[in-house]
């Protein structure tokens, strides 16, 4: 097991380097970089829209002194060859020094930390709801396969899955956010103004009140996938020979289900638990955050790409790539903890 873990960790290094190298290379050819955008702003050419491609840089040259242009290039680090910049960047990233944002003018780490509460709120609650609802619902559907309950619940789940999250968010706003019907839930932020002055119970209720619509909008799609995965996994186990043998021994249906079927049927669900749990803390949903005016990681990533904020783009990519690689390793290791029959000791 230890050899397998060390091998996987060793393989993460070239994977991480490859991801960063490809992304860094792409950013070198993306038009409208930070230097070009600054030149355009200084000349009054940028009116809040997109800056033109590489040719705009040379047109901007004609209106700025060459020494000022060179200072701008030096300010953003573009006075050095790309290879030197990449190696310097990776050296800083080894100690998680991601530098400062070009656009927000603050530390990338501070910027990410300030956006994390929103993404963690959305992800964690969605995670708890998905696993808390889907596992018992999927088991019930497998036990009652083909019944009226199974057909009706499957129809409702598939309808929910077919509706995109942002469409559902708009529908919920119209219905419950003061659109055309009821004004029940707020539409901005995760807490109200004056939240710091509220009592503990009021703070909790206010927070939950703000999170209802975003969480429902983001969790519905995952509910369908996880419920059907749970149902199919348990249904496959219920039809196996060992279940017939257990019933022939006189065990009750409850004993068969929870002592024999459960520990085998839950394996595909539990093995995805680590990755989903970690992703719940660090990922964001651009459309959900935009619709409900939430400053989370999804909106930050989109704005960073749009504004060519390379320190934020590359810094967060580096961090989340490491998180993703570790979550995949944890998912593989969870197979061993859930099913002792699986062993990685023989893996070369």
mmCIF file of C-alpha atoms in Angstrom:
data_model
loop_
_atom_site.group_PDB
_atom_site.id
_atom_site.type_symbol
_atom_site.label_atom_id
_atom_site.label_comp_id
_atom_site.label_asym_id
_atom_site.label_seq_id
_atom_site.Cartn_x
_atom_site.Cartn_y
_atom_site.Cartn_z
ATOM 1 C CA UNK A 1 0.000 0.000 0.000
ATOM 2 C CA UNK A 2 2.788 2.424 0.951
ATOM 3 C CA UNK A 3 4.603 1.722 -2.325
ATOM 4 C CA UNK A 4 1.423 2.412 -4.294
ATOM 5 C CA UNK A 5 0.824 5.711 -2.476
ATOM 6 C CA UNK A 6 4.418 6.860 -3.041
ATOM 7 C CA UNK A 7 4.178 5.897 -6.697
ATOM 8 C CA UNK A 8 0.965 7.867 -7.181
ATOM 9 C CA UNK A 9 2.406 10.907 -5.412
ATOM 10 C CA UNK A 10 5.515 10.716 -7.586
ATOM 11 C CA UNK A 11 3.375 10.624 -10.732
ATOM 12 C CA UNK A 12 1.526 13.730 -9.559
ATOM 13 C CA UNK A 13 4.652 15.838 -10.059
ATOM 14 C CA UNK A 14 4.924 15.509 -13.877
ATOM 15 C CA UNK A 15 1.142 15.759 -14.162
ATOM 16 C CA UNK A 16 1.112 19.016 -12.230
ATOM 17 C CA UNK A 17 4.057 20.386 -14.214
ATOM 18 C CA UNK A 18 2.377 19.432 -17.489
ATOM 19 C CA UNK A 19 -0.873 21.161 -16.557
ATOM 20 C CA UNK A 20 0.929 24.314 -15.484
ATOM 21 C CA UNK A 21 3.236 24.364 -18.518
ATOM 22 C CA UNK A 22 0.368 23.995 -20.996
ATOM 23 C CA UNK A 23 -1.700 26.688 -19.280
ATOM 24 C CA UNK A 24 1.284 29.038 -18.996
ATOM 25 C CA UNK A 25 2.079 28.541 -22.686
ATOM 26 C CA UNK A 26 -1.507 29.278 -23.686
ATOM 27 C CA UNK A 27 -1.502 32.519 -21.699
ATOM 28 C CA UNK A 28 1.499 33.710 -23.705
ATOM 29 C CA UNK A 29 -0.567 33.681 -26.898
ATOM 30 C CA UNK A 30 -3.851 35.040 -25.538
ATOM 31 C CA UNK A 31 -4.436 38.537 -26.968
ATOM 32 C CA UNK A 32 -5.063 41.490 -24.698
ATOM 33 C CA UNK A 33 -2.628 40.629 -21.900
ATOM 34 C CA UNK A 34 -2.102 42.800 -18.802
ATOM 35 C CA UNK A 35 0.492 45.037 -20.468
ATOM 36 C CA UNK A 36 -1.718 45.677 -23.494
ATOM 37 C CA UNK A 37 -4.735 46.326 -21.278
ATOM 38 C CA UNK A 38 -2.814 48.810 -19.157
ATOM 39 C CA UNK A 39 -1.550 50.651 -22.248
ATOM 40 C CA UNK A 40 -5.074 50.812 -23.637
ATOM 41 C CA UNK A 41 -6.420 52.143 -20.339
ATOM 42 C CA UNK A 42 -3.680 54.736 -20.128
ATOM 43 C CA UNK A 43 -4.529 55.941 -23.610
ATOM 44 C CA UNK A 44 -8.256 55.909 -22.972
ATOM 45 C CA UNK A 45 -8.853 53.167 -25.530
ATOM 46 C CA UNK A 46 -10.457 50.706 -23.124
ATOM 47 C CA UNK A 47 -14.092 51.593 -22.456
ATOM 48 C CA UNK A 48 -14.932 48.587 -20.308
ATOM 49 C CA UNK A 49 -14.986 46.166 -23.232
ATOM 50 C CA UNK A 50 -12.435 43.746 -24.566
ATOM 51 C CA UNK A 51 -8.998 44.979 -25.504
ATOM 52 C CA UNK A 52 -7.886 44.116 -29.011
ATOM 53 C CA UNK A 53 -5.280 41.504 -29.836
ATOM 54 C CA UNK A 54 -1.522 41.772 -30.053
ATOM 55 C CA UNK A 55 -1.779 44.486 -32.704
ATOM 56 C CA UNK A 56 -3.310 46.852 -30.126
ATOM 57 C CA UNK A 57 -0.050 46.675 -28.223
ATOM 58 C CA UNK A 58 1.855 48.120 -31.132
ATOM 59 C CA UNK A 59 -0.757 50.772 -31.810
ATOM 60 C CA UNK A 60 -0.490 51.707 -28.135
ATOM 61 C CA UNK A 61 3.265 52.041 -28.551
ATOM 62 C CA UNK A 62 2.760 55.035 -30.786
ATOM 63 C CA UNK A 63 1.098 56.988 -27.965
ATOM 64 C CA UNK A 64 3.408 56.014 -25.101
ATOM 65 C CA UNK A 65 7.066 56.605 -24.515
ATOM 66 C CA UNK A 66 9.067 53.410 -25.085
ATOM 67 C CA UNK A 67 10.635 53.721 -21.634
ATOM 68 C CA UNK A 68 7.169 53.759 -20.024
ATOM 69 C CA UNK A 69 6.163 50.705 -22.028
ATOM 70 C CA UNK A 70 9.330 48.956 -20.882
ATOM 71 C CA UNK A 71 8.548 49.864 -17.267
ATOM 72 C CA UNK A 72 5.093 48.367 -17.680
ATOM 73 C CA UNK A 73 6.599 45.169 -19.042
ATOM 74 C CA UNK A 74 9.010 45.087 -16.118
ATOM 75 C CA UNK A 75 6.169 45.748 -13.652
ATOM 76 C CA UNK A 76 4.286 42.673 -14.851
ATOM 77 C CA UNK A 77 7.440 40.585 -15.295
ATOM 78 C CA UNK A 78 7.204 40.400 -19.090
ATOM 79 C CA UNK A 79 10.712 41.799 -19.562
ATOM 80 C CA UNK A 80 12.121 38.279 -18.947
ATOM 81 C CA UNK A 81 12.054 35.282 -21.325
ATOM 82 C CA UNK A 82 9.030 32.980 -20.925
ATOM 83 C CA UNK A 83 11.120 30.046 -19.671
ATOM 84 C CA UNK A 84 12.690 32.163 -16.925
ATOM 85 C CA UNK A 85 9.267 33.448 -15.903
ATOM 86 C CA UNK A 86 7.829 29.935 -15.790
ATOM 87 C CA UNK A 87 10.674 28.566 -13.673
ATOM 88 C CA UNK A 88 10.470 31.552 -11.332
ATOM 89 C CA UNK A 89 6.729 31.112 -11.031
ATOM 90 C CA UNK A 90 6.985 27.404 -10.207
ATOM 91 C CA UNK A 91 9.708 28.113 -7.631
ATOM 92 C CA UNK A 92 7.358 30.524 -5.854
ATOM 93 C CA UNK A 93 4.433 28.117 -6.161
ATOM 94 C CA UNK A 94 6.404 25.412 -4.343
ATOM 95 C CA UNK A 95 6.026 27.478 -1.167
ATOM 96 C CA UNK A 96 2.481 28.559 -2.156
ATOM 97 C CA UNK A 97 3.533 32.114 -2.929
ATOM 98 C CA UNK A 98 1.112 33.071 -5.703
ATOM 99 C CA UNK A 99 1.944 36.760 -5.833
ATOM 100 C CA UNK A 100 -0.536 39.612 -6.187
ATOM 101 C CA UNK A 101 -3.526 39.984 -8.453
ATOM 102 C CA UNK A 102 -3.124 42.359 -11.435
ATOM 103 C CA UNK A 103 -6.796 43.313 -11.327
ATOM 104 C CA UNK A 104 -7.739 43.307 -7.634
ATOM 105 C CA UNK A 105 -4.328 44.544 -6.403
ATOM 106 C CA UNK A 106 -4.169 42.217 -3.427
ATOM 107 C CA UNK A 107 -2.586 38.893 -2.527
ATOM 108 C CA UNK A 108 -3.966 35.945 -4.483
ATOM 109 C CA UNK A 109 -4.136 33.922 -1.259
ATOM 110 C CA UNK A 110 -6.144 36.639 0.498
ATOM 111 C CA UNK A 111 -8.406 36.945 -2.538
ATOM 112 C CA UNK A 112 -9.128 33.216 -2.618
ATOM 113 C CA UNK A 113 -9.677 33.059 1.150
ATOM 114 C CA UNK A 114 -12.186 35.923 0.928
ATOM 115 C CA UNK A 115 -14.181 34.043 -1.727
ATOM 116 C CA UNK A 116 -14.032 30.634 -0.057
ATOM 117 C CA UNK A 117 -16.969 31.064 2.387
ATOM 118 C CA UNK A 118 -19.448 31.367 -0.486
ATOM 119 C CA UNK A 119 -18.138 28.334 -2.374
ATOM 120 C CA UNK A 120 -17.849 26.304 0.822
ATOM 121 C CA UNK A 121 -21.431 27.172 1.765
ATOM 122 C CA UNK A 122 -22.803 26.152 -1.615
ATOM 123 C CA UNK A 123 -20.668 23.037 -1.903
ATOM 124 C CA UNK A 124 -20.965 21.707 1.622
ATOM 125 C CA UNK A 125 -24.728 22.054 1.870
ATOM 126 C CA UNK A 126 -25.181 20.562 -1.601
ATOM 127 C CA UNK A 127 -22.937 17.665 -0.580
ATOM 128 C CA UNK A 128 -24.904 16.969 2.612
ATOM 129 C CA UNK A 129 -28.243 17.196 0.825
ATOM 130 C CA UNK A 130 -27.187 15.010 -2.097
ATOM 131 C CA UNK A 131 -25.765 12.198 0.022
ATOM 132 C CA UNK A 132 -28.386 12.559 2.746
ATOM 133 C CA UNK A 133 -31.293 12.263 0.301
ATOM 134 C CA UNK A 134 -29.946 10.113 -2.517
ATOM 135 C CA UNK A 135 -28.706 7.102 -0.562
ATOM 136 C CA UNK A 136 -31.974 6.326 1.309
ATOM 137 C CA UNK A 137 -34.039 7.290 -1.752
ATOM 138 C CA UNK A 138 -31.941 5.123 -4.080
ATOM 139 C CA UNK A 139 -32.169 2.144 -1.709
ATOM 140 C CA UNK A 140 -35.948 2.538 -1.450
ATOM 141 C CA UNK A 141 -36.244 2.649 -5.226
ATOM 142 C CA UNK A 142 -34.110 -0.487 -5.607
ATOM 143 C CA UNK A 143 -36.183 -2.414 -3.048
ATOM 144 C CA UNK A 144 -39.429 -1.270 -4.728
ATOM 145 C CA UNK A 145 -38.196 -1.536 -8.294
ATOM 146 C CA UNK A 146 -41.054 -1.233 -10.784
ATOM 147 C CA UNK A 147 -43.578 -0.043 -8.200
ATOM 148 C CA UNK A 148 -45.647 3.118 -8.482
ATOM 149 C CA UNK A 149 -43.290 4.832 -6.013
ATOM 150 C CA UNK A 150 -40.298 3.964 -8.205
ATOM 151 C CA UNK A 151 -41.949 5.204 -11.406
ATOM 152 C CA UNK A 152 -43.231 8.481 -9.918
ATOM 153 C CA UNK A 153 -39.974 9.282 -8.116
ATOM 154 C CA UNK A 154 -37.952 8.483 -11.253
ATOM 155 C CA UNK A 155 -40.132 10.809 -13.308
ATOM 156 C CA UNK A 156 -39.714 13.657 -10.823
ATOM 157 C CA UNK A 157 -35.952 13.083 -10.589
ATOM 158 C CA UNK A 158 -35.453 12.988 -14.356
ATOM 159 C CA UNK A 159 -37.485 16.172 -14.824
ATOM 160 C CA UNK A 160 -35.284 17.870 -12.246
ATOM 161 C CA UNK A 161 -32.183 16.561 -13.980
ATOM 162 C CA UNK A 162 -33.385 17.835 -17.358
ATOM 163 C CA UNK A 163 -33.756 21.393 -16.059
ATOM 164 C CA UNK A 164 -30.410 23.247 -16.054
ATOM 165 C CA UNK A 165 -29.437 24.723 -12.707
ATOM 166 C CA UNK A 166 -29.472 28.323 -13.932
ATOM 167 C CA UNK A 167 -32.949 27.875 -15.447
ATOM 168 C CA UNK A 168 -34.235 26.455 -12.176
ATOM 169 C CA UNK A 169 -32.615 29.393 -10.363
ATOM 170 C CA UNK A 170 -34.508 31.869 -12.552
ATOM 171 C CA UNK A 171 -37.774 29.982 -11.997
ATOM 172 C CA UNK A 172 -37.249 30.018 -8.226
ATOM 173 C CA UNK A 173 -36.502 33.741 -8.302
ATOM 174 C CA UNK A 174 -39.695 34.404 -10.245
ATOM 175 C CA UNK A 175 -41.728 32.275 -7.856
ATOM 176 C CA UNK A 176 -40.170 33.022 -4.466
ATOM 177 C CA UNK A 177 -37.810 35.966 -4.913
ATOM 178 C CA UNK A 178 -40.286 38.755 -5.499
ATOM 179 C CA UNK A 179 -40.495 38.227 -9.248
ATOM 180 C CA UNK A 180 -44.166 37.769 -10.102
ATOM 181 C CA UNK A 181 -45.518 35.768 -7.151
ATOM 182 C CA UNK A 182 -44.111 35.573 -3.603
ATOM 183 C CA UNK A 183 -41.314 37.613 -2.063
ATOM 184 C CA UNK A 184 -40.009 35.063 0.444
ATOM 185 C CA UNK A 185 -36.267 34.632 -0.081
ATOM 186 C CA UNK A 186 -33.494 37.225 -0.594
ATOM 187 C CA UNK A 187 -31.583 37.403 -3.870
ATOM 188 C CA UNK A 188 -28.172 38.791 -2.896
ATOM 189 C CA UNK A 189 -25.293 37.571 -0.741
ATOM 190 C CA UNK A 190 -25.189 34.891 1.935
ATOM 191 C CA UNK A 191 -26.129 37.170 4.851
ATOM 192 C CA UNK A 192 -28.117 40.370 5.340
ATOM 193 C CA UNK A 193 -26.765 43.803 6.147
ATOM 194 C CA UNK A 194 -26.252 44.187 9.868
ATOM 195 C CA UNK A 195 -25.639 40.443 10.229
ATOM 196 C CA UNK A 196 -22.745 41.071 12.638
ATOM 197 C CA UNK A 197 -25.101 42.797 15.078
ATOM 198 C CA UNK A 198 -27.587 39.910 15.199
ATOM 199 C CA UNK A 199 -27.824 37.273 17.889
ATOM 200 C CA UNK A 200 -26.524 33.749 17.307
ATOM 201 C CA UNK A 201 -29.912 32.242 16.444
ATOM 202 C CA UNK A 202 -30.754 35.161 14.148
ATOM 203 C CA UNK A 203 -27.398 34.801 12.381
ATOM 204 C CA UNK A 204 -27.976 31.111 11.697
ATOM 205 C CA UNK A 205 -31.537 31.644 10.477
ATOM 206 C CA UNK A 206 -30.505 34.587 8.310
ATOM 207 C CA UNK A 207 -27.674 32.566 6.746
ATOM 208 C CA UNK A 208 -29.925 29.571 6.028
ATOM 209 C CA UNK A 209 -32.606 31.911 4.665
ATOM 210 C CA UNK A 210 -30.159 33.298 2.113
ATOM 211 C CA UNK A 211 -28.832 29.872 1.076
ATOM 212 C CA UNK A 212 -32.134 28.128 0.276
ATOM 213 C CA UNK A 213 -32.537 29.160 -3.369
ATOM 214 C CA UNK A 214 -28.861 28.841 -4.439
ATOM 215 C CA UNK A 215 -28.498 25.414 -2.817
ATOM 216 C CA UNK A 216 -31.724 24.066 -4.312
ATOM 217 C CA UNK A 217 -30.708 25.354 -7.753
ATOM 218 C CA UNK A 218 -27.268 23.749 -7.558
ATOM 219 C CA UNK A 219 -28.190 20.428 -5.933
ATOM 220 C CA UNK A 220 -31.112 19.240 -8.051
ATOM 221 C CA UNK A 221 -28.972 18.005 -10.942
ATOM 222 C CA UNK A 222 -26.671 16.000 -8.670
ATOM 223 C CA UNK A 223 -29.656 14.465 -6.886
ATOM 224 C CA UNK A 224 -30.764 12.669 -10.034
ATOM 225 C CA UNK A 225 -27.331 11.242 -10.846
ATOM 226 C CA UNK A 226 -26.570 10.015 -7.333
ATOM 227 C CA UNK A 227 -30.050 8.575 -6.761
ATOM 228 C CA UNK A 228 -29.993 6.517 -9.947
ATOM 229 C CA UNK A 229 -26.426 5.375 -9.253
ATOM 230 C CA UNK A 230 -27.469 4.203 -5.789
ATOM 231 C CA UNK A 231 -30.560 2.440 -7.116
ATOM 232 C CA UNK A 232 -28.715 0.615 -9.891
ATOM 233 C CA UNK A 233 -25.883 -0.423 -7.574
ATOM 234 C CA UNK A 234 -28.235 -1.905 -4.971
ATOM 235 C CA UNK A 235 -30.506 -3.425 -7.602
ATOM 236 C CA UNK A 236 -27.551 -5.268 -9.103
ATOM 237 C CA UNK A 237 -26.593 -6.671 -5.703
ATOM 238 C CA UNK A 238 -30.153 -7.669 -4.810
ATOM 239 C CA UNK A 239 -30.285 -9.879 -7.908
ATOM 240 C CA UNK A 240 -27.131 -11.823 -7.051
ATOM 241 C CA UNK A 241 -27.000 -15.408 -5.863
ATOM 242 C CA UNK A 242 -25.782 -14.700 -2.332
ATOM 243 C CA UNK A 243 -28.979 -12.742 -1.637
ATOM 244 C CA UNK A 244 -31.098 -15.781 -2.558
ATOM 245 C CA UNK A 245 -28.903 -17.898 -0.296
ATOM 246 C CA UNK A 246 -29.340 -15.468 2.603
ATOM 247 C CA UNK A 247 -33.110 -15.510 2.127
ATOM 248 C CA UNK A 248 -33.100 -19.303 1.981
ATOM 249 C CA UNK A 249 -31.386 -19.334 5.390
ATOM 250 C CA UNK A 250 -34.429 -17.557 6.823
ATOM 251 C CA UNK A 251 -33.014 -14.065 7.200
ATOM 252 C CA UNK A 252 -35.514 -11.237 7.107
ATOM 253 C CA UNK A 253 -35.503 -8.733 4.229
ATOM 254 C CA UNK A 254 -34.103 -6.094 6.568
ATOM 255 C CA UNK A 255 -31.219 -8.341 7.584
ATOM 256 C CA UNK A 256 -30.500 -9.271 3.973
ATOM 257 C CA UNK A 257 -30.540 -5.644 2.904
ATOM 258 C CA UNK A 258 -28.441 -4.075 5.654
ATOM 259 C CA UNK A 259 -26.114 -6.952 6.573
ATOM 260 C CA UNK A 260 -25.318 -8.285 3.113
ATOM 261 C CA UNK A 261 -26.506 -6.061 0.272
ATOM 262 C CA UNK A 262 -25.663 -2.720 1.850
ATOM 263 C CA UNK A 263 -21.914 -3.202 2.308
ATOM 264 C CA UNK A 264 -21.519 -4.322 -1.313
ATOM 265 C CA UNK A 265 -23.988 -1.951 -2.950
ATOM 266 C CA UNK A 266 -22.617 1.127 -1.186
ATOM 267 C CA UNK A 267 -19.075 0.657 -2.578
ATOM 268 C CA UNK A 268 -19.561 2.697 -5.792
ATOM 269 C CA UNK A 269 -21.173 5.476 -3.752
ATOM 270 C CA UNK A 270 -18.604 5.654 -0.967
ATOM 271 C CA UNK A 271 -15.613 5.541 -3.313
ATOM 272 C CA UNK A 272 -16.726 8.825 -4.876
ATOM 273 C CA UNK A 273 -17.160 10.365 -1.432
ATOM 274 C CA UNK A 274 -13.616 11.819 -0.954
ATOM 275 C CA UNK A 275 -13.485 13.559 -4.328
ATOM 276 C CA UNK A 276 -16.994 14.969 -4.022
ATOM 277 C CA UNK A 277 -16.382 16.068 -0.435
ATOM 278 C CA UNK A 278 -13.156 17.922 -1.280
ATOM 279 C CA UNK A 279 -14.642 19.452 -4.422
ATOM 280 C CA UNK A 280 -17.567 20.718 -2.350
ATOM 281 C CA UNK A 281 -15.217 23.047 -0.468
ATOM 282 C CA UNK A 282 -13.232 24.495 -3.344
ATOM 283 C CA UNK A 283 -15.352 24.618 -6.459
ATOM 284 C CA UNK A 284 -17.913 27.217 -7.420
ATOM 285 C CA UNK A 285 -20.765 27.592 -9.863
ATOM 286 C CA UNK A 286 -20.417 30.598 -12.135
ATOM 287 C CA UNK A 287 -24.064 30.793 -13.209
ATOM 288 C CA UNK A 288 -25.513 30.234 -9.730
ATOM 289 C CA UNK A 289 -23.133 32.771 -8.198
ATOM 290 C CA UNK A 290 -23.901 35.303 -10.929
ATOM 291 C CA UNK A 291 -27.679 34.927 -10.684
ATOM 292 C CA UNK A 292 -27.720 35.233 -6.896
ATOM 293 C CA UNK A 293 -24.926 37.873 -6.719
ATOM 294 C CA UNK A 294 -22.554 35.656 -4.735
ATOM 295 C CA UNK A 295 -18.814 36.376 -4.797
ATOM 296 C CA UNK A 296 -17.485 32.822 -4.916
ATOM 297 C CA UNK A 297 -14.733 30.896 -6.643
ATOM 298 C CA UNK A 298 -16.700 30.377 -9.856
ATOM 299 C CA UNK A 299 -17.201 34.098 -10.403
ATOM 300 C CA UNK A 300 -13.587 34.818 -9.404
ATOM 301 C CA UNK A 301 -12.254 32.334 -11.962
ATOM 302 C CA UNK A 302 -14.400 33.796 -14.742
ATOM 303 C CA UNK A 303 -13.466 37.399 -13.953
ATOM 304 C CA UNK A 304 -9.788 36.486 -13.707
ATOM 305 C CA UNK A 305 -9.766 34.939 -17.166
ATOM 306 C CA UNK A 306 -11.747 37.838 -18.586
ATOM 307 C CA UNK A 307 -9.355 40.410 -17.086
ATOM 308 C CA UNK A 308 -6.214 38.411 -17.969
ATOM 309 C CA UNK A 309 -5.372 38.257 -14.264
ATOM 310 C CA UNK A 310 -2.686 35.619 -14.720
ATOM 311 C CA UNK A 311 -1.521 35.356 -11.072
ATOM 312 C CA UNK A 312 -5.060 34.421 -10.010
ATOM 313 C CA UNK A 313 -5.628 32.107 -12.980
ATOM 314 C CA UNK A 314 -2.349 30.216 -12.621
ATOM 315 C CA UNK A 315 -2.224 30.314 -8.820
ATOM 316 C CA UNK A 316 -5.700 28.881 -8.338
ATOM 317 C CA UNK A 317 -5.089 26.338 -11.113
ATOM 318 C CA UNK A 318 -1.953 25.130 -9.336
ATOM 319 C CA UNK A 319 -3.739 24.805 -5.999
ATOM 320 C CA UNK A 320 -6.871 23.134 -7.353
ATOM 321 C CA UNK A 321 -4.870 20.738 -9.527
ATOM 322 C CA UNK A 322 -3.097 19.497 -6.400
ATOM 323 C CA UNK A 323 -6.453 19.176 -4.632
ATOM 324 C CA UNK A 324 -7.888 17.261 -7.600
ATOM 325 C CA UNK A 325 -4.944 14.848 -7.793
ATOM 326 C CA UNK A 326 -5.082 14.164 -4.056
ATOM 327 C CA UNK A 327 -8.841 13.603 -4.181
ATOM 328 C CA UNK A 328 -8.367 11.015 -6.936
ATOM 329 C CA UNK A 329 -5.800 9.225 -4.770
ATOM 330 C CA UNK A 330 -8.164 9.274 -1.786
ATOM 331 C CA UNK A 331 -10.964 7.923 -3.974
ATOM 332 C CA UNK A 332 -8.783 4.989 -5.045
ATOM 333 C CA UNK A 333 -7.670 4.296 -1.472
ATOM 334 C CA UNK A 334 -11.266 4.337 -0.278
ATOM 335 C CA UNK A 335 -11.849 1.149 -2.296
ATOM 336 C CA UNK A 336 -9.483 -0.673 0.085
ATOM 337 C CA UNK A 337 -11.177 0.647 3.210
ATOM 338 C CA UNK A 338 -14.659 -0.162 1.926
ATOM 339 C CA UNK A 339 -13.840 -3.548 0.389
ATOM 340 C CA UNK A 340 -10.945 -5.444 2.095
ATOM 341 C CA UNK A 341 -10.805 -7.837 -0.873
ATOM 342 C CA UNK A 342 -9.164 -5.082 -2.942
ATOM 343 C CA UNK A 343 -5.416 -4.662 -2.508
ATOM 344 C CA UNK A 344 -2.857 -2.448 -4.254
ATOM 345 C CA UNK A 345 0.129 -4.350 -2.877
ATOM 346 C CA UNK A 346 0.544 -6.284 -6.122
ATOM 347 C CA UNK A 347 0.303 -3.194 -8.326
ATOM 348 C CA UNK A 348 3.635 -2.576 -10.065
#
